[in-house]
Tab-separated table of C-alpha atoms in Angstrom:
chain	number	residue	atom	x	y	z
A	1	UNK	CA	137.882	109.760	76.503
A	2	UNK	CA	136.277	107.291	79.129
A	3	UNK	CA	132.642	106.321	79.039
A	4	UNK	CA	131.747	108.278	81.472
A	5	UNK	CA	132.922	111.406	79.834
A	6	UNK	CA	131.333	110.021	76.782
A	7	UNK	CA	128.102	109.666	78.246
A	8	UNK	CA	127.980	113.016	80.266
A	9	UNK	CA	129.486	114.587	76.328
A	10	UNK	CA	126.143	112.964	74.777
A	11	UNK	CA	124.366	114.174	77.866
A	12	UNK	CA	125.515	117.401	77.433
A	13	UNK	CA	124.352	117.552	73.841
A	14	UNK	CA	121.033	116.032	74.359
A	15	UNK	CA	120.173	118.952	77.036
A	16	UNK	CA	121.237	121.535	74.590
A	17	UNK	CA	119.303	120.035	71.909
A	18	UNK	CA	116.086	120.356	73.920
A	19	UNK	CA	116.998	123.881	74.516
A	20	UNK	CA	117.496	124.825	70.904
A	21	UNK	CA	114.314	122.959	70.151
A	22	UNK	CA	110.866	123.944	72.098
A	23	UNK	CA	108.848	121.926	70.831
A	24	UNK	CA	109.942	119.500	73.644
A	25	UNK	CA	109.518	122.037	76.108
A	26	UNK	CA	106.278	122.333	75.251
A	27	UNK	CA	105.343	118.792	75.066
A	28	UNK	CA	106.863	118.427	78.841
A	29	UNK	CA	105.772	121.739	80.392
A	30	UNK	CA	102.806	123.322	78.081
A	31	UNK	CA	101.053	120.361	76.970
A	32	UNK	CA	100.622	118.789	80.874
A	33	UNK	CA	99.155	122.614	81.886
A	34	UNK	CA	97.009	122.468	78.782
A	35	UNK	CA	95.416	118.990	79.159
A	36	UNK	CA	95.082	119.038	82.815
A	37	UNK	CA	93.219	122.620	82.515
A	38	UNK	CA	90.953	121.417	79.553
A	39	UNK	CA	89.683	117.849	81.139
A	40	UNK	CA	90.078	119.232	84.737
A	41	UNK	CA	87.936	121.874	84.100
A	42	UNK	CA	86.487	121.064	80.795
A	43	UNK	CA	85.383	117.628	81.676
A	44	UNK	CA	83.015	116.088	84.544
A	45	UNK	CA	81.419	112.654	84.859
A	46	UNK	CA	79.080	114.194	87.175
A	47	UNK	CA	75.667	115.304	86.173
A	48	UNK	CA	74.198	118.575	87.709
A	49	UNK	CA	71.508	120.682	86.708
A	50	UNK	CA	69.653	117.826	84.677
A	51	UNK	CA	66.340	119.288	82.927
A	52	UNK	CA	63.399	117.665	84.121
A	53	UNK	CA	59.845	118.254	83.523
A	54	UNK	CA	57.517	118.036	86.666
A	55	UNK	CA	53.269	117.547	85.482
A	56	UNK	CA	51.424	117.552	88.623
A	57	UNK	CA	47.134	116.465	87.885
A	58	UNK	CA	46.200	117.920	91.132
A	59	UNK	CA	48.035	120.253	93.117
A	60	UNK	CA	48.186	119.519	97.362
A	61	UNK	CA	50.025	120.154	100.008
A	62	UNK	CA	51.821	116.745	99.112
A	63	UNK	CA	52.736	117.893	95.668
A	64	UNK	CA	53.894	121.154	97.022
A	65	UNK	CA	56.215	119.571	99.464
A	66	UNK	CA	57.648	116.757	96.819
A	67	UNK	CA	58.224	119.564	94.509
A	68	UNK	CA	60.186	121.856	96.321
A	69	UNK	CA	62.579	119.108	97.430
A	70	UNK	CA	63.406	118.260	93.583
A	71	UNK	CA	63.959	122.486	93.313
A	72	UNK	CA	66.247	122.235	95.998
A	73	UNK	CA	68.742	119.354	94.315
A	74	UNK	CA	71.726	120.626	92.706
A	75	UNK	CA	71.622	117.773	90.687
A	76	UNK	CA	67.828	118.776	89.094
A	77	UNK	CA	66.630	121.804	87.523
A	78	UNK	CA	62.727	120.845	87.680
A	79	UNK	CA	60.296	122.963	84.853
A	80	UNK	CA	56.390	122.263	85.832
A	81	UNK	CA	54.589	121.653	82.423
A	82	UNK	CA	50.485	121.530	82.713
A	83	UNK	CA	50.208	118.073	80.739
A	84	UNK	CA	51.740	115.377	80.074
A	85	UNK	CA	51.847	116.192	76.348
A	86	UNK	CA	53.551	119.246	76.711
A	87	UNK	CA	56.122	117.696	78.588
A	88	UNK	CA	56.615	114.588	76.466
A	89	UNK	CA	57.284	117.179	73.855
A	90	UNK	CA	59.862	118.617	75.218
A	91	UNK	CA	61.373	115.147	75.974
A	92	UNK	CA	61.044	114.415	72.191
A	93	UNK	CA	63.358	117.786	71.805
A	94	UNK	CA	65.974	117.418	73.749
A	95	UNK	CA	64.790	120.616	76.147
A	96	UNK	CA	64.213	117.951	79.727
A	97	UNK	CA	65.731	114.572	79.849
A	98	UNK	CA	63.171	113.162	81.987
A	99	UNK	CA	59.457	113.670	83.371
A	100	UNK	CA	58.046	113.025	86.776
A	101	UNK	CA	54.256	112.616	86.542
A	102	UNK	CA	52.537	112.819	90.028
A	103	UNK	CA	48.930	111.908	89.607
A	104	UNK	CA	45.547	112.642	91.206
A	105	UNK	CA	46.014	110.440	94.405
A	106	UNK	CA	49.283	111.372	94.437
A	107	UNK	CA	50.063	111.151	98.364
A	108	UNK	CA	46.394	110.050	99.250
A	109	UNK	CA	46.899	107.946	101.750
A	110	UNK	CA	50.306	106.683	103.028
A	111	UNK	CA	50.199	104.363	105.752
A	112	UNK	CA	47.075	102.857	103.619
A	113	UNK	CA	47.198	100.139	101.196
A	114	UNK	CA	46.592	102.731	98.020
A	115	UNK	CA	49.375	102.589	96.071
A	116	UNK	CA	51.426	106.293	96.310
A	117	UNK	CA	53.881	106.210	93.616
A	118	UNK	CA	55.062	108.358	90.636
A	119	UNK	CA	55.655	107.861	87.144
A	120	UNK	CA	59.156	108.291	85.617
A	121	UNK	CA	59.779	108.864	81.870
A	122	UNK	CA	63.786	109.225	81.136
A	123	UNK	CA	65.114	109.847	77.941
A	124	UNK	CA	67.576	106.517	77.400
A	125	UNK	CA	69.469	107.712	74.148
A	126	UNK	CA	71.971	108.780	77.061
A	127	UNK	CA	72.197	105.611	79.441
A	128	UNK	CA	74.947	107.686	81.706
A	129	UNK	CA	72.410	110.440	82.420
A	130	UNK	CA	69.593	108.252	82.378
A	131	UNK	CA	70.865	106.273	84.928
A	132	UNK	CA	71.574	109.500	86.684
A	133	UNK	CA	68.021	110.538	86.429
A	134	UNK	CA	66.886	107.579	87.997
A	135	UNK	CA	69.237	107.381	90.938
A	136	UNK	CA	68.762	111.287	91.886
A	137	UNK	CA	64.854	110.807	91.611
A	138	UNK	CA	65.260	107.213	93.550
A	139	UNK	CA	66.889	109.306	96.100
A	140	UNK	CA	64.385	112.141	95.914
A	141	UNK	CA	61.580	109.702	96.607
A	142	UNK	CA	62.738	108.083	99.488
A	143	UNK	CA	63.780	111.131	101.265
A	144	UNK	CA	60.437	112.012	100.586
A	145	UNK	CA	58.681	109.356	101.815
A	146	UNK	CA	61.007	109.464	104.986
A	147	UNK	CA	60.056	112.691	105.721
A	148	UNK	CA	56.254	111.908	105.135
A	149	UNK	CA	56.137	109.171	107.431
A	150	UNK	CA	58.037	110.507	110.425
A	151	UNK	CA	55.366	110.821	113.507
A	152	UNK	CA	53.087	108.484	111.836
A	153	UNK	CA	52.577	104.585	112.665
A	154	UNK	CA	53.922	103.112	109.868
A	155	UNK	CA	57.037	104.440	111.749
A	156	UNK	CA	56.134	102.909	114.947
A	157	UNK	CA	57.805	99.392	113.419
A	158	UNK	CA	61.073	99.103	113.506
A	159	UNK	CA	63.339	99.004	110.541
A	160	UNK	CA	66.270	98.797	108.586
A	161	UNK	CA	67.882	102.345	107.980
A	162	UNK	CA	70.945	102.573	105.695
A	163	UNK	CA	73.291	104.480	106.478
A	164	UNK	CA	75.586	105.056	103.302
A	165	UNK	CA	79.338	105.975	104.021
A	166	UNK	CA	81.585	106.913	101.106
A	167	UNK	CA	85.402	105.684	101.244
A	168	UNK	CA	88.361	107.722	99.362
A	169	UNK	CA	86.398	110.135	97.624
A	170	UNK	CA	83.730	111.436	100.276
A	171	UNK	CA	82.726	114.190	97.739
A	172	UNK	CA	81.994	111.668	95.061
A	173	UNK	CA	83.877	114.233	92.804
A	174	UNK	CA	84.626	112.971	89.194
A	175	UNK	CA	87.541	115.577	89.769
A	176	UNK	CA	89.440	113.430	91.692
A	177	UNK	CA	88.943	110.697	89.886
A	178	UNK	CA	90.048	111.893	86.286
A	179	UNK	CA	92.847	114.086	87.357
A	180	UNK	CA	95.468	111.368	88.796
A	181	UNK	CA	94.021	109.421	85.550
A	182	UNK	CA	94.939	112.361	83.564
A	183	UNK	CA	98.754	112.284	85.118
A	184	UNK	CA	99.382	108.835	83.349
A	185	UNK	CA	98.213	109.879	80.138
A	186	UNK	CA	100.186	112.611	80.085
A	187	UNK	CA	103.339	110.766	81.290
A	188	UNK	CA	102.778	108.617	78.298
A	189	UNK	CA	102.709	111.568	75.855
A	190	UNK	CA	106.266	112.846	77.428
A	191	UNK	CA	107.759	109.668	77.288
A	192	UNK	CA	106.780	107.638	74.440
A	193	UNK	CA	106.585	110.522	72.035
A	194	UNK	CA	109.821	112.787	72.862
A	195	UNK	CA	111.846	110.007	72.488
A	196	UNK	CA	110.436	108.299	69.811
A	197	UNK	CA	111.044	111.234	68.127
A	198	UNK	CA	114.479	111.391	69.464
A	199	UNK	CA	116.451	108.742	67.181
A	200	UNK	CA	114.098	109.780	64.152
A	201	UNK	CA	115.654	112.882	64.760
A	202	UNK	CA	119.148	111.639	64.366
A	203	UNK	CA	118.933	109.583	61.350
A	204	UNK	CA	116.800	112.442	59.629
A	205	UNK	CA	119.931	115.352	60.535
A	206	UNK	CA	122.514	112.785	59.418
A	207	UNK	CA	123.707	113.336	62.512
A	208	UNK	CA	123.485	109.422	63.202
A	209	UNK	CA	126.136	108.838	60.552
A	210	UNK	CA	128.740	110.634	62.798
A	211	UNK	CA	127.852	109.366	66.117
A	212	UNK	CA	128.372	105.752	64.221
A	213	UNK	CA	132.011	107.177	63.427
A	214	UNK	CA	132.720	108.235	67.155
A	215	UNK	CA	134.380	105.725	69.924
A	216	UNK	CA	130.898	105.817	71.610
A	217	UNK	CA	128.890	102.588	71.695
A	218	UNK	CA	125.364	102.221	71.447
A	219	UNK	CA	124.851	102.008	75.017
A	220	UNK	CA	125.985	104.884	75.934
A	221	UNK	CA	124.399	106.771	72.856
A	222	UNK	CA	120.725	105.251	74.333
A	223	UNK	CA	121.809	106.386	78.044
A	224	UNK	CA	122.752	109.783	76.813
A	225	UNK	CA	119.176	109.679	75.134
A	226	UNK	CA	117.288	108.046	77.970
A	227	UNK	CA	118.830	110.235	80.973
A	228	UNK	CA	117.620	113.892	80.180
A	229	UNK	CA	114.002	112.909	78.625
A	230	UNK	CA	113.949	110.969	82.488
A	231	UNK	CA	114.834	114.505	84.130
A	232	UNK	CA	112.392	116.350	81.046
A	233	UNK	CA	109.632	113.695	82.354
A	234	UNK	CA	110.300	113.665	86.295
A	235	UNK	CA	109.474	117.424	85.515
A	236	UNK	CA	106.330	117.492	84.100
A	237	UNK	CA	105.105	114.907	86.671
A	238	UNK	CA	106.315	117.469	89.113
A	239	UNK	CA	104.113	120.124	87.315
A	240	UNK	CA	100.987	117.918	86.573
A	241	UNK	CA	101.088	116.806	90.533
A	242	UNK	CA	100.952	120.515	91.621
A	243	UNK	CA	98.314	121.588	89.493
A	244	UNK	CA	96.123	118.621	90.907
A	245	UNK	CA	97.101	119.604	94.801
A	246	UNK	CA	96.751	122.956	94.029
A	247	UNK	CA	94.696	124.000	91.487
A	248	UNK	CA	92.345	121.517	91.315
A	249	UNK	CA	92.736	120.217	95.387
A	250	UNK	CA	92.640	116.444	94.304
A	251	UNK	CA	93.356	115.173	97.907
A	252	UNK	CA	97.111	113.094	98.186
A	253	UNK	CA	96.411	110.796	100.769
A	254	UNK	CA	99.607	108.229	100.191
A	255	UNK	CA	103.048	108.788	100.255
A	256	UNK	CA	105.067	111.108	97.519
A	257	UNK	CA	107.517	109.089	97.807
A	258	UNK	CA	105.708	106.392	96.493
A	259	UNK	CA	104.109	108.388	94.157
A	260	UNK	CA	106.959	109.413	92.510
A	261	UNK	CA	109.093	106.003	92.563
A	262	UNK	CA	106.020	104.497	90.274
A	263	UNK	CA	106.258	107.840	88.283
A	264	UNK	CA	109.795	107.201	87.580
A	265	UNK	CA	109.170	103.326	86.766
A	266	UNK	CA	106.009	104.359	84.968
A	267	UNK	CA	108.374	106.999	82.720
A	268	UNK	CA	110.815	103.986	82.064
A	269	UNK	CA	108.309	102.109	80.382
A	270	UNK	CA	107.073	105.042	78.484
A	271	UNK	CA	110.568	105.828	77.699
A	272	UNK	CA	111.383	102.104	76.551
A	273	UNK	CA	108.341	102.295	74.400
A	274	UNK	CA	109.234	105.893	72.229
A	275	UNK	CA	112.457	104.390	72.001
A	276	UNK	CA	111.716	100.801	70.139
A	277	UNK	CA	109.649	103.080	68.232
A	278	UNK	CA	112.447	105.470	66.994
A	279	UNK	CA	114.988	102.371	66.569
A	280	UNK	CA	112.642	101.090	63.815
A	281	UNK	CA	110.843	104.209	62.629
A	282	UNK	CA	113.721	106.269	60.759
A	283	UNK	CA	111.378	109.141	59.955
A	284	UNK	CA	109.663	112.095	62.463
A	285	UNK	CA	106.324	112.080	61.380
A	286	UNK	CA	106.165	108.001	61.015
A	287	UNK	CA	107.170	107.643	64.643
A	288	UNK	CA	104.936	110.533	66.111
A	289	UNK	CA	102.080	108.639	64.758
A	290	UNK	CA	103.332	104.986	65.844
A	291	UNK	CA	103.809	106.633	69.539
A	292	UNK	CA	100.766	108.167	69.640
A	293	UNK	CA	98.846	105.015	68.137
A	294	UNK	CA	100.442	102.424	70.128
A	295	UNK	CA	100.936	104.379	73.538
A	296	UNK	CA	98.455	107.495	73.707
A	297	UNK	CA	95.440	106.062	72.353
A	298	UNK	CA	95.203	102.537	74.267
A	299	UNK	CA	96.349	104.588	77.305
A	300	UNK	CA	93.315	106.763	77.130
A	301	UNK	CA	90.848	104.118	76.327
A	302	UNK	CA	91.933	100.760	77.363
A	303	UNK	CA	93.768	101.998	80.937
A	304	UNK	CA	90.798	102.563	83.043
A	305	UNK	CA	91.252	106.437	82.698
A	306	UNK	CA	87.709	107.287	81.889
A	307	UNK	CA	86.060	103.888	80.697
A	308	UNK	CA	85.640	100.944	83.345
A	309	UNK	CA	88.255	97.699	82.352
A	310	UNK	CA	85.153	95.848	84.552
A	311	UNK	CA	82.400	96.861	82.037
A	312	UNK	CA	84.917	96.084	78.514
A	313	UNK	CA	84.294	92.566	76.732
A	314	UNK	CA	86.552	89.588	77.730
A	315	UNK	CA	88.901	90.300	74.736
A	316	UNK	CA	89.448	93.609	75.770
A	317	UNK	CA	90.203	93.264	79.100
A	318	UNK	CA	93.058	90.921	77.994
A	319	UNK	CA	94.512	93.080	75.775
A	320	UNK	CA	94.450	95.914	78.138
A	321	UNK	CA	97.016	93.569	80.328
A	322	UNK	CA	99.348	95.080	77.401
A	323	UNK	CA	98.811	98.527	78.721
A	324	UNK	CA	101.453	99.969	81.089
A	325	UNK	CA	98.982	102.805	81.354
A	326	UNK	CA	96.496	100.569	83.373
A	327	UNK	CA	99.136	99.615	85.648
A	328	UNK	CA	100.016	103.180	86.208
A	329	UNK	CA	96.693	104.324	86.848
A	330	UNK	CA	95.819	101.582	89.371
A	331	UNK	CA	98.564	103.025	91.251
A	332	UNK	CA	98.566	106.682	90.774
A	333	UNK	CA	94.515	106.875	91.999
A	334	UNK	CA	95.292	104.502	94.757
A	335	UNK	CA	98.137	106.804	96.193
A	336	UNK	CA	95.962	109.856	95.515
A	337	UNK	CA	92.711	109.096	97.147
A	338	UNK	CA	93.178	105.694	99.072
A	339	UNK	CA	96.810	105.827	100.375
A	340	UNK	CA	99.869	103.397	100.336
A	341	UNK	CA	97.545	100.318	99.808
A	342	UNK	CA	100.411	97.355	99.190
A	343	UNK	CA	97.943	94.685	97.536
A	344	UNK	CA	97.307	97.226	94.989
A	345	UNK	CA	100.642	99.533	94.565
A	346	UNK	CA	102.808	96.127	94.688
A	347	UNK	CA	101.449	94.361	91.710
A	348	UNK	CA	100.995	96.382	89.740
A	349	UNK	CA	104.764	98.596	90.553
A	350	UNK	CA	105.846	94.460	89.570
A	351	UNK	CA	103.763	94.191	86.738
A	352	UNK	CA	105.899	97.917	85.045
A	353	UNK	CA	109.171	96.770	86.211
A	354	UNK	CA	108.723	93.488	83.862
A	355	UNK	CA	107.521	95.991	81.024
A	356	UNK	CA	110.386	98.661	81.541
A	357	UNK	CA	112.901	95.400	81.419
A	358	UNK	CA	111.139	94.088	78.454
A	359	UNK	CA	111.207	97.230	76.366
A	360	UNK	CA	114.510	98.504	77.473
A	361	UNK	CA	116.033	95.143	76.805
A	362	UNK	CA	114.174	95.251	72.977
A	363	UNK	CA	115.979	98.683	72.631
A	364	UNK	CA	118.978	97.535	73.606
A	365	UNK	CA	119.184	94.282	71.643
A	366	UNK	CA	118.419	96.103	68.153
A	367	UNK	CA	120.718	99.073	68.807
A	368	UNK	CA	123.672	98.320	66.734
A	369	UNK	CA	126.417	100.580	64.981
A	370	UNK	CA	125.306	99.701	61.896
A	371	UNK	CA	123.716	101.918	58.729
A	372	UNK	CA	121.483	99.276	57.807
């Protein structure tokens, strides 16, 4: 038998073996539906309908109008309290996470010298939505004062107006944002953990023993591993990328093409990866937890899916250099909601091609025909 024929035998076998065993199925097909359903749906970076308590000393026509522009915010759901004890109370209990206090003079005179300001109380045990608060009411204020001032002369003097304009994600939608993130972790899991449960798999069966027996050489035993876990993967990258045009209308502004070449070199690494894992780890449930340690878990928190690589401490970032993930990510958002932008895709595509040869090589160098 050539090695073609030997490879498209163990090829053969491989497929059949998924077939006969759904649990891989599942991990390709079930789990990308699953995970993409229960963070695109599930979970949102964006704050809306904040509670916020509104105490207002003296009610005016000001008041009125300030107040009905915080109602009117998507972002806000404003509760008037009569004091400011009341409301402090509730922000001791959790029920608002901020108070606006408009005093007396509130809006007294505003092309004066008096100052016209309010007082903001946010609840900082949650800096995320704390700095939320303060942005939304920022914006709240200014609008505010905007509108106050039109037709008056402190408008007569010309100024600076800012005009903001939002690039690749006009809709500021966390959405779009976590959903291409999502796609990386997700290639990891298909990856890194089918096949590092692949060789496991063999030595457990005995099954090993007889391949070592066979005129096959290790080469072609890892190529008849690799190739249908590629195909198994390419799938669920095909799923996860429909869901997020179509389910979840994540905008693809780059190139598919593109989009699925760094897929593919992406899915070598995580491929490499599960199998250096298996090589070593001659037991299932060892190597399911190695892959998920080593690839899942720094992909989710050290790639830049959901935590900023900016914001982590010096140490971090370096290590997170380590994580094909990142390099994945960088790409896959960039394609998504930016386009084909080269400084980005280029370096980092170069940056998984060195990992893919570095694992794959590893793999290759301690695959022997050897029981020991």
């Amino acid at each position: 038998m050539t090695g073609n024929r030997r490879v498209r035998g163990l090829i053969r076998k491989e497929f059949l073996q998924i077939l006969r065993d759904p649990s891989a199925i599942a991990i390709a097909f079930l789990m990308p539906v699953f995970l993409l359903l229960l963070f695109g749906y599930g979970l949102s970076l964006d704050a809306e309908n904040i509670p916020l308590a509104v105490v207002v000393e003296q009610p005016s026509a000001a008041t009125t109008r300030f107040t009905s522009q915080l109602n009117e915010s998507r972002y806000l759901a404003s509760r008037n309290f009569p004091s400011m004890n009341e409301a402090e109370y509730a922000l001791r209990t959790h029920e608002v996470d901020g108070i606006v206090h408009l005093r007396a003079d509130f809006g007294a005179d505003l092309t004066g010298r008096r100052d016209t300001g309010i007082q903001v109380i946010v609840n900082g045990v949650d800096a995320n939505t704390a700095r939320m608060v303060l942005g939304y009411l920022n914006g709240a204020w200014k609008l505010w004062l905007k509108q106050e001032l039109l037709g008056t002369q402190a408008m007569e003097v010309p100024g600076v107006e800012v005009q903001p304009r939002i690039w690749y994600n006009s809709e500021v939608s966390s959405r779009n944002f976590l959903v291409p993130g999502l796609i990386a972790v997700i290639m990891t899991l298909i990856g890194a953990l089918l096949t590092a449960l692949v060789m496991a798999r063999e030595w457990e069966r005995g099954t090993m023993e007889a391949l070592m027996v066979t005129p096959v050489t290790m080469t072609e035993v890892l190529l008849g591993k690799l190739i249908p876990y590629f195909a198994l993967g390419m799938g669920g990258m095909v799923l996860s990328v429909a869901m997020a045009l179509w389910l979840f209308d994540v905008p693809l502004v780059g190139s598919p093409v593109v989009l699925f070449a760094a897929a593919a070199l992406f899915l070598l690494v995580a491929l490499g990866m599960g199998l250096a894992i298996s090589i070593t780890a001659r037991n299932q449930f060892v190597a399911g937890l190695t892959a998920i340690i080593v690839t899942f878990l720094p992909a989710f928190i050290l790639s830049g899916f959901i935590f900023d690589i900016e914001s982590m401490p010096g140490p971090v970032r370096l290590i997170t250099h380590l994580v094909a993930a990142r390099y994945f990510i960088a790409i896959i958002q960039t394609v998504f909601l930016a386009g084909n932008i080269w400084p980005v895709i280029l370096p980092n595509a170069a940056a998984l091609l060195l990992m893919a040869v570095v694992f794959l090589g590893i793999v290759h160098v301690r695959s022997r025909k050897r029981l020991d």
